[in-house]
Every structure is written in C-alpha cells, then in structure tokens.
XYZ file of C-alpha atoms in Angstrom:
572
model
C -15.042 54.132 -37.100
C -13.933 53.232 -40.709
C -14.423 56.604 -41.982
C -12.744 58.461 -39.288
C -9.742 58.914 -41.619
C -11.567 59.964 -44.238
C -11.833 63.733 -45.212
C -15.009 65.732 -44.243
C -17.532 67.385 -46.013
C -15.686 71.003 -45.615
C -12.827 69.343 -46.867
C -10.218 69.324 -43.772
C -8.833 66.739 -42.099
C -10.701 65.123 -38.718
C -9.047 63.928 -35.612
C -9.428 60.080 -35.952
C -11.663 58.718 -33.141
C -10.258 56.884 -30.628
C -10.974 53.295 -30.530
C -13.206 52.178 -28.006
C -10.825 49.056 -27.372
C -8.380 51.380 -26.218
C -10.577 53.759 -24.160
C -10.471 53.695 -20.471
C -11.369 55.635 -17.863
C -7.976 56.215 -16.875
C -6.431 55.718 -20.426
C -4.903 59.129 -19.428
C -3.112 58.481 -16.006
C 0.566 57.582 -17.275
C 2.443 57.673 -13.957
C 3.911 54.756 -13.192
C 2.763 53.125 -9.241
C 5.216 54.092 -6.674
C 7.474 51.104 -5.456
C 5.486 51.513 -1.826
C 2.170 50.379 -3.539
C 3.627 47.187 -5.024
C 4.932 46.063 -1.310
C 1.768 44.585 -0.158
C 1.315 42.549 -3.300
C 4.684 41.436 -3.694
C 4.618 40.093 0.133
C 1.239 38.503 -0.255
C 2.520 36.555 -3.779
C 5.554 35.258 -1.435
C 3.403 34.260 1.549
C 1.603 32.714 -1.096
C 3.918 30.645 -2.546
C 5.008 29.526 0.739
C 1.729 28.507 1.627
C 1.307 26.687 -1.330
C 4.798 25.055 -1.183
C 3.960 23.703 2.367
C 0.423 22.655 1.471
C 2.639 20.373 -1.399
C 5.084 19.252 0.938
C 2.205 17.712 3.675
C 1.056 15.338 0.698
C 4.058 14.855 -1.124
C 5.648 11.597 -1.276
C 8.600 11.119 0.077
C 11.477 10.548 -2.478
C 12.290 6.695 -2.331
C 15.254 5.616 -0.696
C 17.634 2.574 -2.281
C 16.142 0.102 -0.029
C 12.258 1.761 -0.415
C 12.581 2.146 -4.149
C 13.806 -1.754 -4.570
C 10.529 -2.883 -2.450
C 8.766 -1.006 -4.530
C 9.691 -2.462 -7.663
C 9.505 -6.025 -6.558
C 6.484 -5.982 -5.023
C 4.902 -4.082 -8.394
C 7.425 -5.799 -11.010
C 4.394 -7.319 -13.168
C 2.393 -4.532 -12.944
C 4.502 -2.827 -15.513
C 3.552 -3.052 -18.980
C 5.884 -3.230 -22.046
C 3.149 -0.691 -23.889
C 0.337 1.909 -22.695
C -2.905 0.762 -22.530
C -5.873 2.728 -23.447
C -8.594 2.371 -20.685
C -11.144 1.184 -23.316
C -8.902 -1.836 -23.961
C -8.826 -3.676 -20.747
C -10.893 -6.691 -19.689
C -12.411 -4.771 -16.989
C -15.484 -2.015 -17.609
C -14.828 0.405 -14.350
C -10.694 0.320 -15.183
C -11.347 3.855 -16.496
C -10.055 6.592 -13.955
C -8.497 3.500 -11.880
C -4.852 2.466 -12.797
C -2.036 3.915 -11.692
C -0.995 4.405 -15.540
C -4.627 6.210 -16.203
C -3.928 8.524 -13.661
C -1.015 10.081 -14.261
C -2.239 9.953 -18.115
C -3.387 12.935 -19.669
C -6.718 13.046 -21.692
C -7.285 14.205 -25.194
C -10.811 15.708 -24.166
C -11.867 17.445 -21.194
C -13.835 15.473 -18.992
C -16.969 17.215 -18.067
C -18.598 14.028 -15.578
C -16.586 12.692 -13.128
C -18.746 9.743 -12.727
C -17.069 6.565 -13.785
C -18.318 6.010 -17.761
C -20.117 2.926 -18.291
C -18.361 1.294 -21.731
C -19.838 -0.513 -24.175
C -18.201 -3.922 -23.717
C -17.245 -5.567 -26.812
C -17.125 -9.192 -27.995
C -13.393 -9.729 -26.881
C -14.334 -7.808 -23.525
C -16.966 -10.052 -22.641
C -15.197 -13.142 -23.535
C -13.391 -13.973 -19.920
C -16.641 -13.957 -18.668
C -18.332 -17.487 -20.107
C -18.163 -20.426 -18.625
C -16.212 -23.405 -19.757
C -16.643 -27.139 -19.271
C -14.533 -28.428 -16.289
C -13.024 -24.722 -15.529
C -12.168 -25.002 -11.581
C -13.805 -22.151 -9.310
C -10.692 -20.884 -8.363
C -9.790 -20.281 -12.114
C -12.592 -18.332 -13.581
C -12.710 -14.480 -13.633
C -13.859 -12.236 -11.010
C -17.303 -10.690 -11.597
C -15.870 -7.698 -13.553
C -14.001 -9.823 -16.081
C -10.703 -9.050 -14.363
C -7.743 -12.269 -13.901
C -4.417 -12.011 -12.753
C -2.271 -12.606 -15.130
C -0.789 -16.213 -15.798
C 2.448 -16.851 -14.233
C 5.498 -17.187 -16.113
C 8.798 -18.823 -17.096
C 12.389 -17.825 -15.482
C 13.034 -16.421 -18.693
C 9.490 -14.095 -19.109
C 10.248 -13.072 -15.415
C 13.701 -12.028 -15.869
C 12.274 -10.284 -19.451
C 10.012 -8.449 -17.464
C 11.802 -7.262 -14.563
C 14.425 -6.187 -17.377
C 11.609 -3.814 -18.453
C 10.622 -2.536 -15.553
C 14.073 -1.706 -14.658
C 14.419 0.026 -17.894
C 11.383 1.980 -17.685
C 12.152 3.115 -14.225
C 15.662 4.460 -14.896
C 14.586 6.285 -17.490
C 13.037 8.375 -15.470
C 15.394 11.629 -13.715
C 14.467 9.955 -10.380
C 15.097 6.055 -11.534
C 18.454 7.143 -12.928
C 20.024 8.930 -10.042
C 18.782 5.772 -7.713
C 20.668 3.306 -9.841
C 23.835 5.500 -10.118
C 23.635 5.770 -6.290
C 22.676 2.145 -5.912
C 25.481 0.785 -8.288
C 27.728 3.280 -6.384
C 26.982 1.606 -2.696
C 27.220 -1.743 -4.289
C 30.864 -0.847 -5.988
C 32.397 0.901 -3.074
C 30.691 -1.659 -0.237
C 32.101 -4.559 -2.651
C 35.471 -3.260 -2.511
C 35.556 -2.444 1.090
C 34.114 -6.053 1.686
C 37.105 -7.235 0.242
C 39.698 -5.656 1.694
C 38.360 -6.547 5.089
C 38.937 -10.000 3.905
C 42.424 -9.383 2.841
C 41.820 -10.076 -0.923
C 44.764 -7.994 -1.706
C 47.644 -9.125 0.170
C 49.805 -6.397 -2.293
C 48.584 -3.756 0.111
C 49.421 -5.389 2.985
C 53.338 -3.386 3.363
C 54.774 -3.531 5.911
C 51.758 -5.595 7.680
C 47.620 -5.772 7.115
C 47.162 -3.957 10.534
C 49.578 -1.542 10.201
C 47.897 1.931 10.360
C 50.156 3.518 7.283
C 49.639 0.562 4.770
C 47.617 1.082 1.594
C 44.927 -1.519 3.150
C 44.313 0.851 6.359
C 44.145 3.986 3.485
C 41.983 2.332 1.163
C 39.687 1.044 4.373
C 39.407 4.708 5.273
C 38.713 6.134 1.495
C 35.981 3.373 1.252
C 34.416 4.159 4.409
C 34.178 8.014 4.262
C 32.895 7.467 0.286
C 30.118 5.417 1.875
C 29.283 7.167 4.892
C 29.313 10.506 2.242
C 26.324 7.996 0.021
C 24.606 7.119 3.115
C 24.593 10.890 3.898
C 22.304 11.467 0.884
C 19.379 9.433 2.128
C 19.864 9.649 5.570
C 19.897 13.446 5.294
C 18.335 14.280 2.268
C 15.568 12.215 2.887
C 14.793 13.398 6.718
C 12.548 16.606 6.060
C 9.667 13.880 4.929
C 10.736 11.119 7.603
C 10.092 13.547 10.011
C 6.718 15.181 8.496
C 5.787 11.409 8.998
C 6.844 10.753 12.269
C 4.686 14.076 13.409
C 1.801 12.858 11.444
C 2.347 9.398 13.399
C 3.006 11.322 17.003
C -0.377 13.619 16.115
C -2.309 10.197 15.645
C -0.758 8.016 18.773
C -0.223 10.895 21.284
C -3.156 13.434 20.267
C -5.393 10.664 18.968
C -5.981 12.777 15.436
C -7.710 10.584 12.731
C -6.751 13.243 10.298
C -3.228 12.809 10.653
C -3.264 8.588 10.127
C -5.245 9.477 7.274
C -2.680 12.124 5.906
C -0.407 9.151 6.420
C -2.003 6.725 4.256
C -2.573 9.165 1.558
C 1.312 9.515 1.414
C 1.781 5.567 2.077
C -1.539 4.442 -0.343
C 0.777 2.268 -2.519
C 0.877 -0.461 0.470
C -1.236 1.245 3.289
C -4.750 0.502 3.715
C -6.686 2.142 6.397
C -9.457 0.813 9.237
C -13.094 -0.063 7.377
C -11.332 1.080 3.628
C -12.501 -2.769 1.947
C -16.142 -1.471 2.866
C -15.672 1.510 0.264
C -17.968 1.058 -3.291
C -14.839 -0.716 -5.427
C -15.741 1.610 -8.269
C -14.491 4.827 -6.433
C -11.138 6.280 -7.227
C -9.120 9.609 -7.313
C -11.109 10.728 -10.300
C -14.347 10.327 -9.088
C -14.056 11.057 -5.478
C -16.617 14.215 -5.423
C -19.515 11.479 -6.230
C -18.760 10.144 -2.623
C -18.962 13.566 -0.246
C -19.247 11.023 2.543
C -16.084 9.809 2.419
C -14.782 13.428 3.199
C -14.666 13.100 7.102
C -14.449 9.092 7.074
C -11.263 7.404 8.530
C -11.493 5.139 5.811
C -10.376 7.968 3.274
C -7.252 9.395 2.768
C -6.842 13.102 3.246
C -7.034 14.733 0.879
C -9.649 12.696 -0.330
C -7.893 12.934 -4.017
C -5.153 10.415 -2.059
C -7.617 7.505 -2.099
C -6.134 4.278 -3.360
C -7.241 3.506 -6.937
C -10.099 1.296 -7.454
C -9.386 -2.350 -7.362
C -9.198 -4.039 -10.456
C -10.482 -7.512 -9.134
C -13.773 -5.124 -8.182
C -12.288 -6.271 -4.319
C -10.135 -4.085 -1.568
C -7.324 -5.154 0.342
C -8.350 -5.324 4.396
C -6.908 -3.222 6.378
C -3.574 -2.650 7.255
C -2.351 -2.824 10.801
C -1.343 0.330 11.788
C 1.690 -0.755 13.365
C 3.325 -1.424 10.551
C 2.887 2.418 9.659
C 4.842 2.670 13.072
C 7.332 0.541 11.715
C 8.172 1.420 8.722
C 8.441 5.650 9.971
C 10.117 4.462 13.009
C 12.874 2.473 10.976
C 13.626 5.477 8.704
C 13.490 7.722 11.457
C 16.236 5.402 13.011
C 18.256 5.392 9.445
C 18.467 9.126 10.262
C 19.779 8.916 13.745
C 22.452 6.051 13.106
C 23.460 8.494 10.091
C 24.080 11.211 12.540
C 25.914 9.055 14.682
C 28.057 7.620 11.942
C 28.956 11.006 10.758
C 29.985 12.078 14.085
C 32.439 9.237 13.941
C 33.806 9.273 10.515
C 33.799 13.174 10.639
C 34.762 14.438 14.155
C 37.597 11.719 14.386
C 40.556 10.686 12.607
C 41.549 7.451 11.844
C 44.150 7.442 14.197
C 41.917 8.062 17.105
C 38.314 6.290 15.702
C 37.584 3.039 17.552
C 37.837 0.046 14.581
C 34.559 -1.330 16.057
C 32.841 1.864 15.241
C 32.680 2.282 11.838
C 31.334 -1.395 10.976
C 28.826 -1.112 13.581
C 26.715 1.625 12.361
C 27.273 0.991 9.169
C 25.729 -2.185 9.880
C 22.788 -0.896 11.713
C 21.869 2.021 9.495
C 21.898 -0.836 6.638
C 19.698 -3.353 8.358
C 17.475 -0.613 9.860
C 16.224 0.820 6.150
C 16.240 -2.517 4.484
C 13.709 -4.045 7.335
C 11.666 -0.763 6.218
C 12.046 -1.545 2.925
C 11.286 -4.973 3.349
C 7.861 -4.167 5.533
C 6.852 -2.164 2.509
C 7.109 -4.709 -0.247
C 5.359 -7.673 1.931
C 2.531 -5.549 2.376
C 2.323 -3.791 -0.985
C 2.418 -7.541 -2.425
C -0.381 -8.646 -0.110
C -2.317 -5.579 -1.279
C -1.276 -6.183 -4.802
C -2.504 -9.863 -4.338
C -5.912 -8.985 -3.653
C -6.748 -5.682 -5.696
C -5.009 -7.067 -8.539
C -2.079 -5.677 -10.441
C -2.791 -4.375 -14.318
C -2.322 -7.323 -17.375
C -0.778 -6.788 -20.694
C -2.377 -7.641 -24.152
C -0.520 -10.401 -24.400
C -1.490 -12.040 -21.291
C -4.958 -11.761 -21.907
C -4.850 -13.039 -25.131
C -2.949 -15.699 -23.511
C -5.117 -16.424 -21.130
C -8.130 -16.417 -23.368
C -5.926 -18.610 -25.827
C -5.086 -21.351 -22.835
C -9.149 -21.410 -21.636
C -10.411 -22.247 -24.980
C -7.879 -25.604 -24.986
C -8.416 -26.535 -21.437
C -5.532 -24.932 -19.584
C -6.548 -23.547 -16.217
C -4.595 -20.497 -14.903
C -5.752 -20.010 -11.435
C -7.187 -16.400 -10.561
C -4.859 -15.190 -7.693
C -1.149 -13.625 -7.837
C 0.804 -17.122 -7.355
C -1.443 -18.731 -9.786
C -1.219 -21.652 -7.645
C -4.329 -23.937 -6.498
C -4.341 -22.107 -3.143
C -6.737 -24.600 -1.569
C -4.717 -27.502 -2.624
C -1.713 -25.970 -0.809
C -3.725 -25.493 2.109
C -5.249 -28.918 2.136
C -1.382 -29.901 1.980
C 0.064 -28.236 4.313
C -3.229 -29.370 7.146
C -2.263 -32.982 5.949
C 1.207 -32.713 6.815
C 0.500 -30.744 10.034
C -1.553 -33.913 10.871
C 1.389 -36.488 10.161
C 3.535 -34.703 12.211
C 0.508 -34.520 15.228
C 0.095 -30.615 15.296
C -3.701 -31.159 14.546
C -6.346 -33.122 16.460
C -8.126 -35.369 14.233
C -11.576 -34.421 16.503
C -11.181 -31.341 15.247
C -9.804 -30.710 11.907
C -12.080 -28.848 10.031
C -11.832 -31.572 6.672
C -13.501 -34.370 8.870
C -16.240 -32.561 11.007
C -19.201 -34.257 10.725
C -22.400 -31.740 10.858
C -23.512 -33.070 14.329
C -20.358 -32.531 15.638
C -21.438 -29.244 17.255
C -21.220 -29.701 21.198
C -24.904 -27.814 22.555
C -23.546 -25.087 24.649
C -26.262 -23.025 25.923
C -25.490 -19.606 27.147
C -26.379 -19.274 30.710
C -28.495 -16.289 31.719
C -26.948 -16.129 35.234
C -25.497 -12.698 36.164
C -22.626 -11.908 34.889
C -19.423 -9.942 35.672
C -20.008 -6.036 36.405
C -17.663 -5.138 33.635
C -19.745 -6.251 31.108
C -22.343 -3.773 31.429
C -25.973 -4.007 32.013
C -27.111 -3.787 28.584
C -25.821 -7.279 27.339
C -26.992 -10.055 29.603
C -25.783 -13.324 27.031
C -23.239 -14.482 29.503
C -21.372 -17.666 28.779
C -20.623 -20.354 31.615
C -17.111 -22.416 30.705
C -14.135 -23.296 32.366
C -12.419 -20.829 29.487
C -14.169 -18.470 27.725
C -13.111 -15.705 24.937
C -13.834 -11.910 25.233
C -13.439 -9.021 23.853
C -9.851 -7.482 24.579
C -11.395 -4.011 24.894
C -14.407 -4.156 27.043
C -14.318 -7.551 28.400
C -17.841 -8.745 26.703
C -18.451 -12.529 26.409
C -18.055 -13.524 23.072
C -17.096 -17.555 22.918
C -16.777 -20.929 24.570
C -13.620 -22.639 24.456
C -15.249 -25.556 23.497
C -17.096 -24.350 20.660
C -13.849 -24.008 18.724
C -13.048 -25.809 15.163
C -9.557 -24.920 14.477
C -6.893 -22.697 15.146
C -4.607 -22.890 12.300
C -6.367 -19.708 10.660
C -4.589 -16.263 10.236
C -7.007 -13.050 10.012
C -5.586 -9.215 9.822
C -3.622 -9.330 12.739
C -1.891 -12.229 13.236
C -3.227 -15.627 14.339
C -7.273 -16.568 14.394
C -9.806 -19.076 15.424
C -12.348 -20.863 13.948
C -15.828 -20.993 16.072
C -19.217 -22.887 15.756
C -20.922 -19.839 17.513
C -20.616 -16.555 19.173
C -22.167 -14.498 21.088
C -22.870 -10.739 21.752
C -21.287 -9.763 18.715
C -23.422 -7.531 15.363
C -22.726 -8.468 11.965
C -22.024 -5.789 8.824
C -23.227 -6.201 5.325
C -22.067 -9.354 3.435
C -19.402 -8.707 1.108
C -17.555 -10.889 -1.249
C -13.350 -11.240 -0.837
C -10.930 -13.246 -2.477
C -8.850 -14.803 0.491
C -5.818 -17.141 0.277
C -7.635 -19.780 0.275
C -10.293 -18.622 -2.577
C -13.065 -16.662 -2.445
C -15.720 -16.361 -0.225
C -18.962 -13.968 0.818
C -18.136 -12.696 4.478
C -19.630 -10.463 6.993
C -17.271 -8.295 9.673
C -18.560 -8.827 13.249
C -18.343 -6.212 15.711
C -19.014 -6.554 19.576
C -21.868 -5.259 20.196
C -21.131 -3.395 23.359
C -17.515 -1.697 22.216
C -18.372 -1.658 18.570
C -14.842 -3.013 17.701
C -14.392 -5.044 14.925
C -13.132 -8.706 16.606
C -13.520 -11.193 13.274
C -15.962 -12.085 10.622
C -18.938 -14.424 9.810
C -18.576 -17.032 6.794
C -21.952 -16.713 4.520
C -20.469 -18.492 1.183
C -17.539 -20.672 0.069
C -17.019 -20.984 -3.325
C -14.764 -23.638 -3.809
C -16.156 -27.509 -2.222
C -13.423 -27.913 0.140
C -14.068 -24.897 1.777
C -17.510 -25.564 2.375
C -17.311 -26.410 5.985
C -16.613 -22.801 6.821
C -20.190 -21.545 6.151
C -22.338 -20.052 9.018
C -18.730 -20.354 11.083
C -17.023 -17.290 12.463
C -13.692 -16.312 12.890
C -12.193 -14.282 15.945
C -8.920 -12.745 15.810
C -6.472 -13.718 18.767
C -4.984 -10.236 19.197
C -8.135 -8.990 20.093
C -9.409 -11.627 22.343
C -8.649 -11.871 25.691
C -9.949 -15.069 28.802
C -12.772 -14.308 31.252
C -12.853 -15.815 34.002
C-alpha cells in the first residue's frame, strides 16, 4: 500500500492498488436506488414514529393545569432545595437512585451495576444515629439516619416558598403556567370588581343598560376568561380522557394493568394496594433487580414508573382507589363544563345569552378543577409525611447542632409531638362526653378484657364450611366481602381511630384472620411495628395488628387489632 505510488523496477508507473477501506462487493454499482425501493422504508419509519409517540403518550404525565400545579407545589414546598446535592452528601445511604432530583440528574460515569451501591458513611453521616441523653423516641432519627426537616419560621417558610416558586417559574412549563395564572387572576379580579359596581363612571346611562361601558367590559372580561379556561379545558383533554379510558378499563373490565398505568402516571400522590410491602430500597433505577414485581399489582406499569425509594425507609400505605376516581372524573367534568360554557359564550351573543349562564358555568368549572387540585394536594401531603422529603445541608446542620444542645425536633413533617396532641384531643373529647371512661384506652387495666369465648355452634351457611369459628353475641362484626365472623361488639376498646379507608375500631381480639409479616410504620401517633390482617376466607385485607409501639403512651395497643369500619358489616 505504501509503495503503490512508486516506480516499478522497469521504470514504468503502475496504477495504485485500491485501498481495502474503499473496497466493497458492490462498489462498482453506482446506480441510485429507485424511488419505489424507498417507499417501504419511509412507511415503516413513519409507522415506527407513530408507535413510539403512542407509547410515549400512554405513560406521559399530563401537563399540569393551574390548580393541579398549585396543589403539587404546595404539597412539596419543603422538598425543593436551594442547591443541588450529590447523592453521597445525604445522610441516608440508600438515597442513591431514589430522590426525584437524582432521578432526573445525569451521571458523569456510566452505570454498570443497577443494584444500589453501599456507600461508605462518614462521621457526619452516622452522627445523627447517636443516642443523646433525654432525647424523646419521637425525635430520634429513623434507622437509616433520616430525619424530617425542622419546622421553619414564617419568614423562612416564605423564603423557601419563593425559592421553590423561582425554580419552577424558570422552567418553560412553569413560566407559561405562571403567565396563565396571572392572567386568570387579573381578568377574574377585574370581572369581580365590575360585578360589584366598583366603577360608577361606567354606569352610563345606567349600570344594567346593555350598551353601558360596564356591560361591555363584563362581556370582554367573560370572553377573555372563557378563552383562558379553554386552554386547560381543551388542551389537557387528551390526557384526561386517556386517564378516563384506563379508569373505565379497570372499573368495567377489571384490568389491573390499567390501574397500574394510572399509578405510574400519578406516582407523585397515588399508591397502589400492597405497595407498602415492596422493599423500601427498590426505586426506578434498580427495579430490574426485582423481576417478581413485573406482574404485581403493587408495582406501577411500566415498572420504571415505580415511586422513588422512600427517604424514611417506610413506604406510604395504599391510597384509596376512590381518590383516583374523584380526581379523574373532576378533571373530565371540568372539560365538559368548559364545553357548555363555550357553547353559551360563542353560540349566543350578549343580547340573547341568559345572564345566569356565564356566572354559573364559570363557577362550576373553577370549583371542580379546584377540588381535583385539592385532592392531589392532600394525598401528596400524606405520602410525603410518611415517605419523607429531601432535607437541605443547612437543615441537617441545624438538626445536628440542636441535638447536641438538647433542643429536640420531632421526626415528622409537622415537627410536633403527635402523641401529646392525640392525648389532648382525647382529653377534650372526654370532657365533652364523647368518650366513655370505661372504654378509654388510656385507662384500661390489664384485666379489663371481657371473657368472650368463641362458640362452635353451627354458623351461617354463607361463611362456608372450611372455617368453623363462629361467634355468639348480640352484635357481630363480619367481613363485608364474605360475611365471615371477625369480632364481637363487646370486644371493642375504642372507635376513635382512623384507618386507610376512614373510620376504624380497636378490638381486644378477632377471629378468622391471618396475619402478614411484621413491618415498621411511621403512623400519625408515632412509630409502630404492625402486621396486616386478612380474612381467612376471602383473603381481603381488613385491618392490622399492633405488635410493638415505641411511644410509652401507645403501649396499650400492643397485641390489639384494628378493623376498618368500611370493610365490616353487621352479621346477625
């Protein structure tokens, strides 16, 4: 190759040998391909793009409307940090591949192992785990070292809120949502002032004259607000009706994968049944290490939409599926009401349009959108109150300094002594006569359990023949699904409990149940070790059993059972 351009021995110049890089079997075929050969390729490319766009749309989160964005920001106001932190700087070893910020941040080095690496904790990391003299159990960090941020003053909270809003408004979507919200507030405020006759100079010849400046400006304001509401009402309609389609698939066709898709789309505030049993170290980046979750109802679909691993090491309990029904139907009704409002505004002129139509449908559309945002805010706050929110370096330093000085911060999102608040509520209820002294859990002596031995007499046929533990009492609580006996009315300790589905009862003993594995949960009254209990006959979860309570004021719960009132029925 190198000598191909040199003279040969006989003095004649030879042709250079063709380079191997340029040699190809079809190198001499210079005819361009016919246009007909390109058509199948272009068609397959177009169909591939359409399939890719369709799959992306199925799992994409809907662009947040003004109310939904407000609820999301409000529920995560403390989770936005002033500076970005590396995963190694956190006080929780398992935070790698877990936080929302980390999931969206690109790595400098390629990831080889998808298992969460074990980090070498320094003294600054392990120091929160040290025991301090006099520290209440409710103020101690979690086993992984995590502690909720301390409570901030009004000025600090305002500063954090402004910083969070500043980060949000600098994003393209945040900027557009902010401009949209300012327009809604400005035009809506002007319409309110006009309706209140705040400008008498516009009442010429009279305030209600159809040709008065006041009535004209009311019309212009109403049309502008209608156009603004159409942006969210019609612009978000594809995502809203997609969610409705998945919801109807689950409700009508009983397709669990549809509910899993919705859980992945609304992963910020919705938790699937059984998701609290998933290993707390499993997150989107290492979900491949748990292949058994691919077909589990507890895991969203696709699997990489699983919520980030909880900072506290405790996953939030399942969100009632009715909350998903409420949010989706409220958003769909917002679109329907916007259609009706647009029909009145565009189909009728201001002379023929009924005066009540504009105010009625504007108010209804705003109310349903606000209620949907409120539900997302409340449920998102519940999830963050259990799974934790990221904590800044300044807050970590403040917590450590306060612990060394003997200033305790309670380890919950409110930074309050929840057990003391619960005791205060019970004392107030007792003073009002709402709690009987005989059944007050705080005053129950150890020997207060009534002797109710289960009767082995023949029970109702609807219970089945496999389980023959029947109760004999004037009032019996049974499983709402299969009517199996669960507990006697006389075994109730207290009715002042809240479960995952609303009201719940505390019982001395229950029958016909199976207990699950123990797991530690951070509840509203403190940390407990509990076991989920299921009906032996239909396998439905009906409540939980308290194995251990860390708070001294909650020790009376140990060995007792909680049954959800919504999952019970009266068996005669």
